[in-house]
Structures are given as structure tokens and as C-alpha cells.
XYZ file of N, CA and C in Angstrom:
699
model
N 18.388 0.966 -14.182
C 19.084 1.962 -14.997
C 18.302 3.258 -14.976
N 19.033 4.375 -14.902
C 18.444 5.708 -14.957
C 18.949 6.406 -16.216
N 18.016 6.838 -17.054
C 18.360 7.527 -18.299
C 18.551 9.013 -18.015
N 19.794 9.486 -18.155
C 20.116 10.870 -17.814
C 20.964 11.541 -18.878
N 20.888 11.043 -20.127
C 21.779 11.543 -21.173
C 21.123 12.541 -22.122
N 19.834 12.811 -21.958
C 19.127 13.660 -22.916
C 19.567 15.114 -22.888
N 19.179 15.845 -23.932
C 19.585 17.244 -24.086
C 18.659 18.222 -23.374
N 17.444 17.806 -23.058
C 16.519 18.673 -22.337
C 16.158 19.941 -23.095
N 16.010 19.842 -24.409
C 15.794 21.041 -25.230
C 14.525 21.797 -24.873
N 13.462 21.072 -24.517
C 12.192 21.743 -24.230
C 12.221 22.510 -22.906
N 13.250 22.273 -22.100
C 13.372 22.972 -20.826
C 14.269 24.209 -20.919
N 14.748 24.532 -22.103
C 15.569 25.733 -22.231
C 14.746 26.985 -21.953
N 15.337 28.051 -21.372
C 16.771 28.263 -21.149
C 17.322 27.630 -19.881
N 16.492 26.972 -19.067
C 16.986 26.402 -17.804
C 18.117 25.420 -18.060
N 17.991 24.615 -19.119
C 18.968 23.560 -19.369
C 20.144 24.007 -20.228
N 20.276 25.304 -20.467
C 21.435 25.797 -21.213
C 22.720 25.520 -20.444
N 22.672 25.674 -19.132
C 23.857 25.465 -18.299
C 23.661 24.375 -17.246
N 22.451 23.874 -17.101
C 22.157 22.823 -16.122
C 21.512 21.649 -16.840
N 22.094 20.455 -16.758
C 21.437 19.299 -17.387
C 20.092 19.036 -16.714
N 19.115 18.609 -17.488
C 17.772 18.430 -16.940
C 17.727 17.545 -15.699
N 18.499 16.451 -15.614
C 18.427 15.640 -14.398
C 18.790 16.397 -13.124
N 19.541 17.487 -13.259
C 19.958 18.249 -12.079
C 19.065 19.450 -11.805
N 18.042 19.668 -12.635
C 17.110 20.760 -12.374
C 16.363 20.468 -11.069
N 16.320 21.466 -10.209
C 15.680 21.305 -8.906
C 14.172 21.488 -9.028
N 13.437 20.566 -8.431
C 11.981 20.649 -8.351
C 11.594 20.456 -6.892
N 11.012 21.471 -6.315
C 10.624 21.374 -4.916
C 11.793 21.148 -3.980
N 12.968 21.693 -4.333
C 14.119 21.618 -3.448
C 15.031 20.432 -3.640
N 14.786 19.606 -4.643
C 15.642 18.440 -4.895
C 15.809 18.240 -6.394
N 17.008 17.837 -6.813
C 17.248 17.542 -8.224
C 16.370 16.377 -8.664
N 15.893 16.448 -9.896
C 15.005 15.402 -10.391
C 15.637 14.016 -10.294
N 16.914 13.912 -10.633
C 17.551 12.592 -10.594
C 17.633 12.067 -9.168
N 17.809 12.963 -8.194
C 17.842 12.520 -6.797
C 16.481 12.005 -6.354
N 15.430 12.651 -6.822
C 14.095 12.180 -6.455
C 13.875 10.748 -6.949
N 14.298 10.455 -8.182
C 14.124 9.102 -8.699
C 15.042 8.116 -7.981
N 16.307 8.488 -7.775
C 17.231 7.588 -7.089
C 16.757 7.286 -5.668
N 16.178 8.289 -5.005
C 15.621 8.054 -3.669
C 14.444 7.080 -3.724
N 13.605 7.218 -4.746
C 12.494 6.279 -4.915
C 13.030 4.848 -5.099
N 14.073 4.712 -5.913
C 14.660 3.394 -6.147
C 15.239 2.821 -4.861
N 15.964 3.652 -4.106
C 16.546 3.186 -2.851
C 15.458 2.766 -1.867
N 14.393 3.545 -1.796
C 13.291 3.215 -0.884
C 12.634 1.884 -1.243
N 12.676 1.539 -2.540
C 12.079 0.281 -2.996
C 13.032 -0.898 -2.870
N 14.249 -0.663 -2.368
C 15.192 -1.751 -2.157
C 16.237 -1.918 -3.235
N 16.312 -0.994 -4.190
C 17.328 -1.084 -5.241
C 18.686 -0.707 -4.647
N 19.680 -1.569 -4.838
C 21.004 -1.336 -4.254
C 22.025 -0.834 -5.256
N 21.812 -1.092 -6.554
C 22.777 -0.697 -7.584
C 22.043 -0.106 -8.778
N 22.583 0.971 -9.320
C 21.969 1.624 -10.479
C 23.044 2.036 -11.470
N 22.691 1.969 -12.750
C 23.527 2.479 -13.831
C 22.892 3.773 -14.328
N 23.693 4.821 -14.449
C 23.217 6.111 -14.952
C 23.998 6.442 -16.215
N 23.288 6.687 -17.329
C 24.006 7.082 -18.550
C 24.095 8.606 -18.634
N 25.186 9.088 -19.225
C 25.441 10.531 -19.293
C 25.932 10.908 -20.687
N 25.560 12.127 -21.100
C 26.035 12.685 -22.370
C 26.141 14.207 -22.260
N 25.001 14.883 -22.210
C 24.979 16.347 -22.169
C 25.392 16.850 -20.784
N 26.393 17.741 -20.747
C 26.916 18.271 -19.478
C 27.199 17.134 -18.499
N 27.845 16.102 -19.039
C 28.064 14.870 -18.279
C 28.897 15.094 -17.025
N 29.896 15.988 -17.097
C 30.750 16.217 -15.931
C 29.938 16.699 -14.736
N 28.953 17.557 -14.988
C 28.137 18.075 -13.893
C 27.334 16.958 -13.231
N 26.788 16.065 -14.042
C 26.008 14.961 -13.480
C 26.903 14.021 -12.686
N 28.070 13.683 -13.240
C 28.977 12.785 -12.529
C 29.429 13.379 -11.198
N 29.756 14.663 -11.201
C 30.177 15.324 -9.962
C 29.052 15.300 -8.930
N 27.828 15.593 -9.381
C 26.684 15.589 -8.477
C 26.471 14.204 -7.875
N 26.539 13.172 -8.699
C 26.302 11.819 -8.210
C 27.407 11.362 -7.265
N 28.640 11.796 -7.516
C 29.748 11.422 -6.642
C 29.578 12.001 -5.241
N 28.895 13.137 -5.147
C 28.690 13.793 -3.856
C 27.415 13.307 -3.151
N 26.627 12.539 -3.864
C 25.351 12.099 -3.314
C 25.549 11.152 -2.133
N 24.748 11.331 -1.100
C 24.788 10.457 0.072
C 23.629 9.459 -0.008
N 23.876 8.252 0.478
C 22.845 7.237 0.443
C 22.860 6.434 -0.841
N 22.033 5.379 -0.870
C 21.997 4.481 -2.033
C 21.179 5.062 -3.161
N 21.147 4.330 -4.252
C 21.906 3.117 -4.543
C 23.344 3.406 -4.973
N 24.185 2.357 -5.004
C 25.524 2.509 -5.588
C 25.365 2.774 -7.080
N 26.216 3.646 -7.626
C 26.002 4.117 -9.005
C 27.212 3.797 -9.874
N 26.932 3.221 -11.043
C 27.923 3.046 -12.100
C 27.522 3.944 -13.266
N 28.495 4.520 -13.940
C 28.235 5.448 -15.049
C 28.406 4.732 -16.376
N 27.420 4.894 -17.268
C 27.532 4.472 -18.657
C 27.777 5.726 -19.482
N 28.984 5.865 -20.013
C 29.449 7.114 -20.619
C 29.076 7.171 -22.102
N 28.207 8.142 -22.459
C 27.818 8.354 -23.849
C 28.313 9.700 -24.358
N 29.404 10.212 -23.795
C 29.912 11.504 -24.236
C 30.208 11.525 -25.730
N 30.701 10.412 -26.266
C 31.084 10.377 -27.672
C 29.915 10.448 -28.628
N 28.764 9.881 -28.225
C 27.602 9.857 -29.113
C 26.347 9.624 -28.299
N 25.341 10.461 -28.506
C 24.059 10.277 -27.843
C 23.326 9.120 -28.511
N 22.900 8.144 -27.723
C 22.379 6.890 -28.262
C 20.871 6.746 -28.119
N 20.175 7.783 -27.661
C 18.741 7.723 -27.388
C 18.455 6.647 -26.334
N 17.179 6.413 -26.072
C 16.820 5.546 -24.950
C 17.225 4.091 -25.184
N 16.914 3.551 -26.357
C 17.225 2.149 -26.627
C 18.707 1.890 -26.767
N 19.387 2.738 -27.531
C 20.826 2.572 -27.699
C 21.572 2.740 -26.391
N 21.064 3.619 -25.529
C 21.681 3.801 -24.229
C 21.601 2.540 -23.379
N 20.467 1.856 -23.450
C 20.334 0.596 -22.711
C 21.303 -0.444 -23.249
N 21.403 -0.559 -24.575
C 22.308 -1.546 -25.174
C 23.738 -1.316 -24.692
N 24.183 -0.066 -24.671
C 25.539 0.231 -24.223
C 25.735 -0.160 -22.765
N 24.676 -0.023 -21.966
C 24.774 -0.293 -20.524
C 24.553 -1.753 -20.161
N 24.135 -2.600 -21.090
C 23.809 -3.987 -20.757
C 24.925 -4.738 -20.034
N 26.200 -4.540 -20.403
C 27.251 -5.246 -19.649
C 27.265 -4.886 -18.167
N 26.796 -3.691 -17.826
C 26.724 -3.271 -16.426
C 25.439 -3.743 -15.752
N 24.412 -4.018 -16.549
C 23.099 -4.374 -16.001
C 22.957 -5.858 -15.708
N 23.688 -6.697 -16.431
C 23.605 -8.136 -16.178
C 22.530 -8.815 -17.003
N 22.244 -10.052 -16.670
C 21.369 -10.905 -17.476
C 19.939 -10.992 -16.969
N 19.649 -10.429 -15.818
C 18.312 -10.539 -15.234
C 17.447 -9.364 -15.676
N 16.122 -9.496 -15.607
C 15.249 -8.344 -15.871
C 15.652 -7.165 -14.987
N 15.523 -5.953 -15.539
C 15.995 -4.769 -14.827
C 14.958 -3.654 -14.871
N 14.983 -2.846 -13.834
C 14.187 -1.621 -13.778
C 14.866 -0.547 -14.601
N 14.061 0.278 -15.244
C 14.565 1.431 -15.970
C 13.693 2.636 -15.647
N 14.323 3.777 -15.411
C 13.575 4.991 -15.136
C 14.158 6.191 -15.848
N 13.307 7.050 -16.376
C 13.763 8.335 -16.895
C 14.147 9.220 -15.716
N 15.239 9.952 -15.828
C 15.705 10.754 -14.701
C 14.728 11.860 -14.328
N 13.797 12.205 -15.235
C 12.809 13.237 -14.923
C 11.449 12.649 -14.550
N 11.401 11.337 -14.264
C 10.138 10.715 -13.852
C 9.817 11.142 -12.423
N 8.680 11.830 -12.249
C 8.328 12.363 -10.939
C 6.858 12.125 -10.646
N 6.568 11.843 -9.380
C 5.175 11.677 -8.976
C 5.061 11.884 -7.470
N 3.838 12.221 -7.052
C 3.512 12.238 -5.636
C 3.119 10.819 -5.262
N 3.849 10.232 -4.339
C 3.664 8.816 -4.006
C 2.342 8.580 -3.288
N 1.746 7.411 -3.556
C 0.602 6.954 -2.794
C 1.070 6.288 -1.505
N 0.228 5.481 -0.871
C 0.600 4.876 0.412
C 1.701 3.827 0.313
N 1.913 3.264 -0.892
C 2.918 2.215 -1.091
C 3.831 2.629 -2.240
N 5.108 2.306 -2.133
C 6.071 2.609 -3.195
C 5.596 2.057 -4.531
N 5.487 2.926 -5.537
C 5.054 2.475 -6.856
C 6.098 1.598 -7.524
N 7.363 1.836 -7.255
C 8.396 0.965 -7.822
C 8.310 -0.415 -7.199
N 8.048 -0.472 -5.910
C 7.868 -1.776 -5.261
C 6.622 -2.476 -5.814
N 5.543 -1.727 -6.021
C 4.335 -2.303 -6.611
C 4.641 -2.880 -7.985
N 5.457 -2.157 -8.763
C 5.806 -2.600 -10.112
C 6.578 -3.918 -10.054
N 7.554 -4.011 -9.164
C 8.351 -5.233 -9.071
C 7.516 -6.404 -8.566
N 6.545 -6.134 -7.702
C 5.690 -7.213 -7.200
C 4.694 -7.699 -8.259
N 4.281 -6.800 -9.162
C 3.339 -7.179 -10.216
C 4.043 -7.898 -11.367
N 5.340 -7.703 -11.493
C 6.115 -8.282 -12.590
C 5.979 -9.803 -12.616
N 5.646 -10.333 -13.796
C 5.496 -11.772 -13.988
C 6.188 -12.156 -15.295
N 7.408 -12.661 -15.236
C 8.152 -12.961 -16.465
C 7.529 -14.063 -17.309
N 6.607 -14.842 -16.740
C 5.934 -15.868 -17.539
C 4.989 -15.241 -18.555
N 4.434 -14.072 -18.226
C 3.471 -13.403 -19.117
C 4.052 -12.170 -19.799
N 5.082 -11.576 -19.211
C 5.515 -10.235 -19.601
C 6.946 -10.220 -20.124
N 7.163 -9.390 -21.143
C 8.528 -9.027 -21.559
C 8.856 -7.606 -21.130
N 7.830 -6.753 -21.049
C 7.989 -5.371 -20.584
C 6.786 -5.034 -19.712
N 7.046 -4.357 -18.605
C 5.982 -3.871 -17.731
C 6.196 -2.382 -17.502
N 5.189 -1.580 -17.841
C 5.286 -0.126 -17.751
C 4.488 0.403 -16.568
N 5.036 1.407 -15.907
C 4.261 2.174 -14.938
C 3.500 3.242 -15.707
N 2.180 3.281 -15.535
C 1.320 4.164 -16.307
C 0.609 5.152 -15.396
N 0.427 6.367 -15.899
C -0.306 7.397 -15.164
C -1.611 7.701 -15.892
N -2.586 8.194 -15.136
C -3.857 8.610 -15.733
C -3.629 9.881 -16.537
N -3.842 9.816 -17.843
C -3.516 10.954 -18.708
C -4.388 12.167 -18.414
N -5.629 11.962 -17.973
C -6.549 13.079 -17.788
C -6.264 13.881 -16.529
N -5.619 13.273 -15.528
C -5.459 13.951 -14.239
C -4.018 14.243 -13.862
N -3.071 13.969 -14.750
C -1.670 14.218 -14.436
C -1.326 15.687 -14.631
N -0.430 16.192 -13.812
C -0.003 17.592 -13.907
C 1.011 17.759 -15.033
N 0.776 18.756 -15.888
C 1.721 19.092 -16.942
C 1.579 18.292 -18.216
N 0.648 17.337 -18.257
C 0.471 16.515 -19.459
C -0.775 16.948 -20.204
N -0.629 17.203 -21.511
C -1.754 17.672 -22.312
C -1.969 16.823 -23.563
N -1.399 15.617 -23.592
C -1.533 14.761 -24.764
C -2.799 13.928 -24.742
N -2.882 12.987 -25.670
C -4.061 12.130 -25.834
C -3.861 10.742 -25.261
N -2.812 10.569 -24.459
C -2.522 9.270 -23.886
C -1.648 8.427 -24.792
N -1.131 7.335 -24.249
C -0.267 6.416 -24.997
C -0.900 5.042 -25.193
N -1.607 4.566 -24.149
C -2.039 3.173 -24.150
C -3.445 3.026 -23.571
N -4.119 1.964 -24.018
C -5.303 1.434 -23.353
C -4.895 0.128 -22.693
N -5.585 -0.241 -21.613
C -5.195 -1.406 -20.825
C -6.424 -2.247 -20.496
N -6.293 -3.577 -20.623
C -7.417 -4.433 -20.265
C -7.349 -4.802 -18.784
N -8.261 -5.636 -18.326
C -8.378 -5.938 -16.900
C -7.176 -6.700 -16.352
N -6.407 -7.356 -17.218
C -5.231 -8.109 -16.771
C -3.971 -7.268 -16.774
N -4.059 -6.051 -17.333
C -2.888 -5.198 -17.458
C -2.248 -5.218 -18.837
N -2.766 -6.047 -19.745
C -2.211 -6.089 -21.096
C -2.528 -4.790 -21.831
N -1.551 -4.309 -22.599
C -1.677 -2.991 -23.230
C -1.852 -3.088 -24.738
N -2.451 -2.016 -25.283
C -2.405 -1.745 -26.721
C -2.152 -0.253 -26.893
N -1.571 0.109 -28.019
C -1.262 1.504 -28.281
C -2.509 2.305 -28.651
N -2.442 3.599 -28.438
C -3.517 4.503 -28.857
C -3.652 4.478 -30.376
N -4.877 4.361 -30.836
C -5.128 4.394 -32.274
C -5.246 5.836 -32.759
N -5.172 6.008 -34.066
C -5.270 7.340 -34.655
C -6.604 7.993 -34.280
N -6.546 9.251 -33.850
C -7.700 10.064 -33.450
C -8.394 9.524 -32.189
N -7.739 8.633 -31.480
C -8.295 8.088 -30.240
C -7.654 8.774 -29.039
N -8.413 8.922 -27.985
C -7.884 9.378 -26.700
C -7.886 8.179 -25.756
N -6.715 7.848 -25.198
C -6.600 6.699 -24.308
C -6.313 7.167 -22.878
N -6.662 6.343 -21.887
C -6.612 6.810 -20.495
C -5.248 6.811 -19.842
N -4.236 6.198 -20.477
C -2.966 6.037 -19.775
C -1.779 6.563 -20.575
N -0.833 7.157 -19.851
C 0.397 7.667 -20.426
C 1.566 6.990 -19.712
N 2.615 6.693 -20.457
C 3.807 6.071 -19.873
C 4.442 7.041 -18.889
N 4.623 6.600 -17.654
C 5.136 7.462 -16.591
C 6.653 7.444 -16.473
N 7.338 6.728 -17.363
C 8.785 6.800 -17.414
C 9.537 5.802 -16.560
N 8.847 4.781 -16.034
C 9.488 3.716 -15.262
C 8.979 2.386 -15.797
N 9.874 1.413 -15.945
C 9.489 0.134 -16.550
C 10.413 -0.979 -16.074
N 10.006 -2.206 -16.340
C 10.852 -3.379 -16.179
C 10.989 -4.039 -17.548
N 12.220 -4.403 -17.903
C 12.509 -5.010 -19.200
C 13.229 -6.341 -19.016
N 12.962 -7.277 -19.923
C 13.811 -8.445 -20.069
C 14.978 -8.079 -20.991
N 16.196 -8.379 -20.617
C 17.330 -8.016 -21.474
C 17.335 -8.748 -22.808
N 16.632 -9.884 -22.890
C 16.587 -10.622 -24.158
C 15.995 -9.787 -25.291
N 15.180 -8.792 -24.968
C 14.569 -7.952 -25.996
C 15.604 -7.146 -26.774
N 16.808 -7.054 -26.243
C 17.852 -6.248 -26.883
C 18.881 -7.107 -27.621
N 18.600 -8.404 -27.721
C 19.579 -9.325 -28.302
C 19.941 -8.970 -29.740
N 18.968 -8.567 -30.531
C 19.222 -8.242 -31.946
C 19.030 -6.754 -32.215
N 19.329 -5.947 -31.223
C 19.133 -4.500 -31.363
C 20.101 -3.915 -32.386
N 19.678 -2.871 -33.086
C 20.562 -2.240 -34.067
C 21.707 -1.498 -33.387
N 22.747 -1.229 -34.134
C 23.845 -0.412 -33.632
C 23.413 1.052 -33.577
N 23.989 1.799 -32.655
C 23.742 3.236 -32.608
C 22.467 3.610 -31.894
N 21.953 4.769 -32.262
C 20.819 5.360 -31.543
C 19.486 4.781 -32.018
N 18.612 4.471 -31.073
C 17.237 4.099 -31.393
C 16.392 4.236 -30.133
N 15.072 4.273 -30.327
C 14.136 4.486 -29.232
C 13.690 3.168 -28.611
N 13.350 3.222 -27.331
C 12.787 2.050 -26.661
C 11.405 1.674 -27.194
N 10.811 2.530 -27.999
C 9.548 2.157 -28.644
C 9.714 0.878 -29.460
N 10.915 0.622 -29.931
C 11.177 -0.629 -30.664
C 10.911 -1.829 -29.769
N 11.358 -1.773 -28.524
C 11.147 -2.879 -27.597
C 9.686 -2.960 -27.155
N 9.046 -1.803 -27.004
C 7.612 -1.816 -26.707
C 6.860 -2.574 -27.795
N 7.180 -2.264 -29.043
C 6.464 -2.879 -30.162
C 6.772 -4.371 -30.266
N 8.000 -4.767 -29.953
C 8.338 -6.188 -29.961
C 7.487 -6.943 -28.941
N 7.346 -6.368 -27.749
C 6.525 -7.007 -26.723
C 5.050 -6.997 -27.108
N 4.594 -5.886 -27.691
C 3.203 -5.791 -28.143
C 2.870 -6.877 -29.156
N 3.790 -7.132 -30.076
C 3.538 -8.107 -31.134
C 3.298 -9.506 -30.575
N 3.786 -9.753 -29.374
C 3.604 -11.065 -28.735
C 2.587 -11.016 -27.595
N 1.855 -9.895 -27.492
C 0.904 -9.699 -26.383
C 1.590 -9.835 -25.033
N 2.821 -9.302 -24.943
C 3.598 -9.415 -23.703
C 4.032 -8.037 -23.180
N 3.297 -6.992 -23.593
C 3.505 -5.654 -23.050
C 2.390 -5.379 -22.054
N 2.762 -5.136 -20.794
C 1.785 -4.944 -19.715
C 2.018 -3.606 -19.014
N 1.009 -3.207 -18.266
C 1.104 -1.960 -17.526
C 0.531 -2.088 -16.130
N 0.939 -1.167 -15.270
C 0.400 -1.051 -13.917
C 0.122 0.424 -13.667
N -1.090 0.719 -13.213
C -1.463 2.110 -12.983
C -0.758 2.662 -11.741
N -0.181 3.834 -11.890
C 0.467 4.516 -10.778
C -0.551 4.871 -9.711
N -0.208 4.591 -8.467
C -1.039 4.968 -7.328
C -0.458 6.254 -6.753
N -1.064 7.366 -7.095
C -0.540 8.672 -6.715
C -0.840 9.685 -7.798
N 0.034 10.683 -7.941
C -0.200 11.763 -8.899
C 1.074 12.009 -9.688
N 0.997 11.840 -11.013
C 2.164 11.967 -11.877
C 2.403 13.423 -12.249
N 3.688 13.799 -12.301
C 4.102 15.155 -12.651
C 4.933 15.095 -13.923
N 4.396 15.643 -15.006
C 5.113 15.660 -16.287
C 5.887 16.975 -16.376
N 7.196 16.903 -16.161
C 8.030 18.107 -16.122
C 8.805 18.185 -17.439
N 8.144 18.689 -18.475
C 8.771 18.740 -19.786
C 9.149 20.123 -20.247
N 8.607 21.161 -19.612
C 8.834 22.554 -20.003
C 8.997 23.402 -18.740
N 9.491 24.648 -18.875
C 9.543 25.528 -17.701
C 8.186 25.720 -17.045
N 7.114 25.778 -17.842
C 5.774 25.906 -17.268
C 5.403 24.647 -16.490
N 5.739 23.478 -17.044
C 5.497 22.229 -16.340
C 6.263 22.158 -15.031
N 7.467 22.734 -15.010
C 8.260 22.791 -13.790
C 7.552 23.614 -12.718
N 7.031 24.759 -13.118
C 6.317 25.606 -12.157
C 5.081 24.898 -11.613
N 4.343 24.222 -12.481
C 3.150 23.504 -12.037
C 3.515 22.379 -11.072
N 4.606 21.660 -11.368
C 5.028 20.571 -10.498
C 5.420 21.092 -9.121
N 6.101 22.215 -9.085
C 6.508 22.767 -7.791
C 5.296 23.189 -6.967
N 4.273 23.696 -7.631
C 3.049 24.063 -6.915
C 2.368 22.831 -6.324
N 2.317 21.750 -7.092
C 1.685 20.517 -6.606
C 2.476 19.944 -5.425
N 3.800 19.944 -5.533
C 4.627 19.420 -4.447
C 4.444 20.272 -3.185
N 4.416 21.573 -3.348
C 4.231 22.451 -2.186
C 2.892 22.165 -1.513
N 1.826 21.981 -2.308
C 0.513 21.685 -1.720
C 0.511 20.342 -1.004
N 1.264 19.388 -1.536
C 1.276 18.047 -0.927
C 1.973 18.036 0.429
N 2.785 19.074 0.707
C 3.514 19.132 1.969
C 2.767 19.921 3.050
N 1.635 20.493 2.694
C 0.890 21.294 3.665
C 0.134 20.406 4.645
């Protein structure tokens, strides 16, 4: 599943007339960069949710060449946030664990597909959620204190108050659909599912091999384009 329903408020004025998933970075729309990553990793089918400027996203995806095949989860009537959006899309996703990516998740790839690495590391016997994590200190455009600390097995804990942790969620994960069985109606954040997995010591992470690009503001967009240009030299 690709989350593409957000309002992109921090990217204004760029997103006043262009939905954030369609903002071009280094010559390609952000959503295309993620969909290409998924296709390269062997993903054949994807669900994309839409809300803000939904017609533009649907038109763009209809014209897209190459995989994966795309089904639309329509949230025009009400924005459901990340967790509620997944719940609405579950009938399209099926009963097996599924990949989820934010449409603005971007990185410079290492020698091996990070999505493929994530699927190979996935172990449903130990994990309910597996997150792709980036190094908070060296990522482009990120100025926070990190999200998680990770032990040698990949098990995660959240950043404590006034603590700086080495890893930030890079916007790609694998989820068990069972975590949404008793989900509330309407809008809610996927942090609820993170915390459910944490409570059972079943929230894990895998460090991204490459360089993460946090494109949250117009300045972050400019920085990301500079990094991409340098990577092509």
C-alpha cells in the first residue's frame, strides 16, 4: 500500500495546486520513485489511497507505464490519516502481511534494494511490524532527535523524553493485518499499531542501506534535488 492522501501542508505553496505525491524531485514524481522501488523489488500489485487533489493523482497513475498494477482506495469523502487509511484499504490488501510506504519516502539506494532487504528480513514468528529505519544524524533534510533505538536483533524501543536516538522511521514498513482487527472507526495514526507491537516486543527495524531524503518542506526539496544530482555524477 502507498499512502498518498495527505494534504502536504508543510510543502506549501508548492502543494497548493499539486498534491505532494506528484511533486517532482530530480525529474520524477515522488510517488513514481516509490512505485518504481516497489516494482524493482518484485511487487506486482499496489493499493494507493487518495484524498487531496485526488483526480490529479488518479490521472497520473492511469498514465503511468510499468508495474505495479494499481488499485485506488478512495478517501475523498473523509481523510482517514495513516491508520484509518489502511483500515479502509484492507479489503483490497488481503489477509497476508503487506508492505506499506509513504508516497514521499525517498532514498539513494545502496547496492541492494532496501525493500527487498526488508522483505527478506521479515520474520512473522518474531515480528508484527517491521520498519525501515534511517540514520537520523546523516539523513538529508531531517533535523529531529530520532524516533527509535534498536538492539542487536533489530528489536525497537521509542525515544525517551530528552533523549536523542540514532534511527528515524523512513516511511516503509511491513505489517500484519491482524493488528487492525479492533481498530477504531475513522481517522487515526499508525502509531497505534506501532505501540501495539511494542507492547509485545514485536516491533522491529532494519537499517536502510543508502542515504535517506526527508522531503518535508520546500527547503528539504531543494536539498534532496542537490543530493540526487550529486549521486548521478
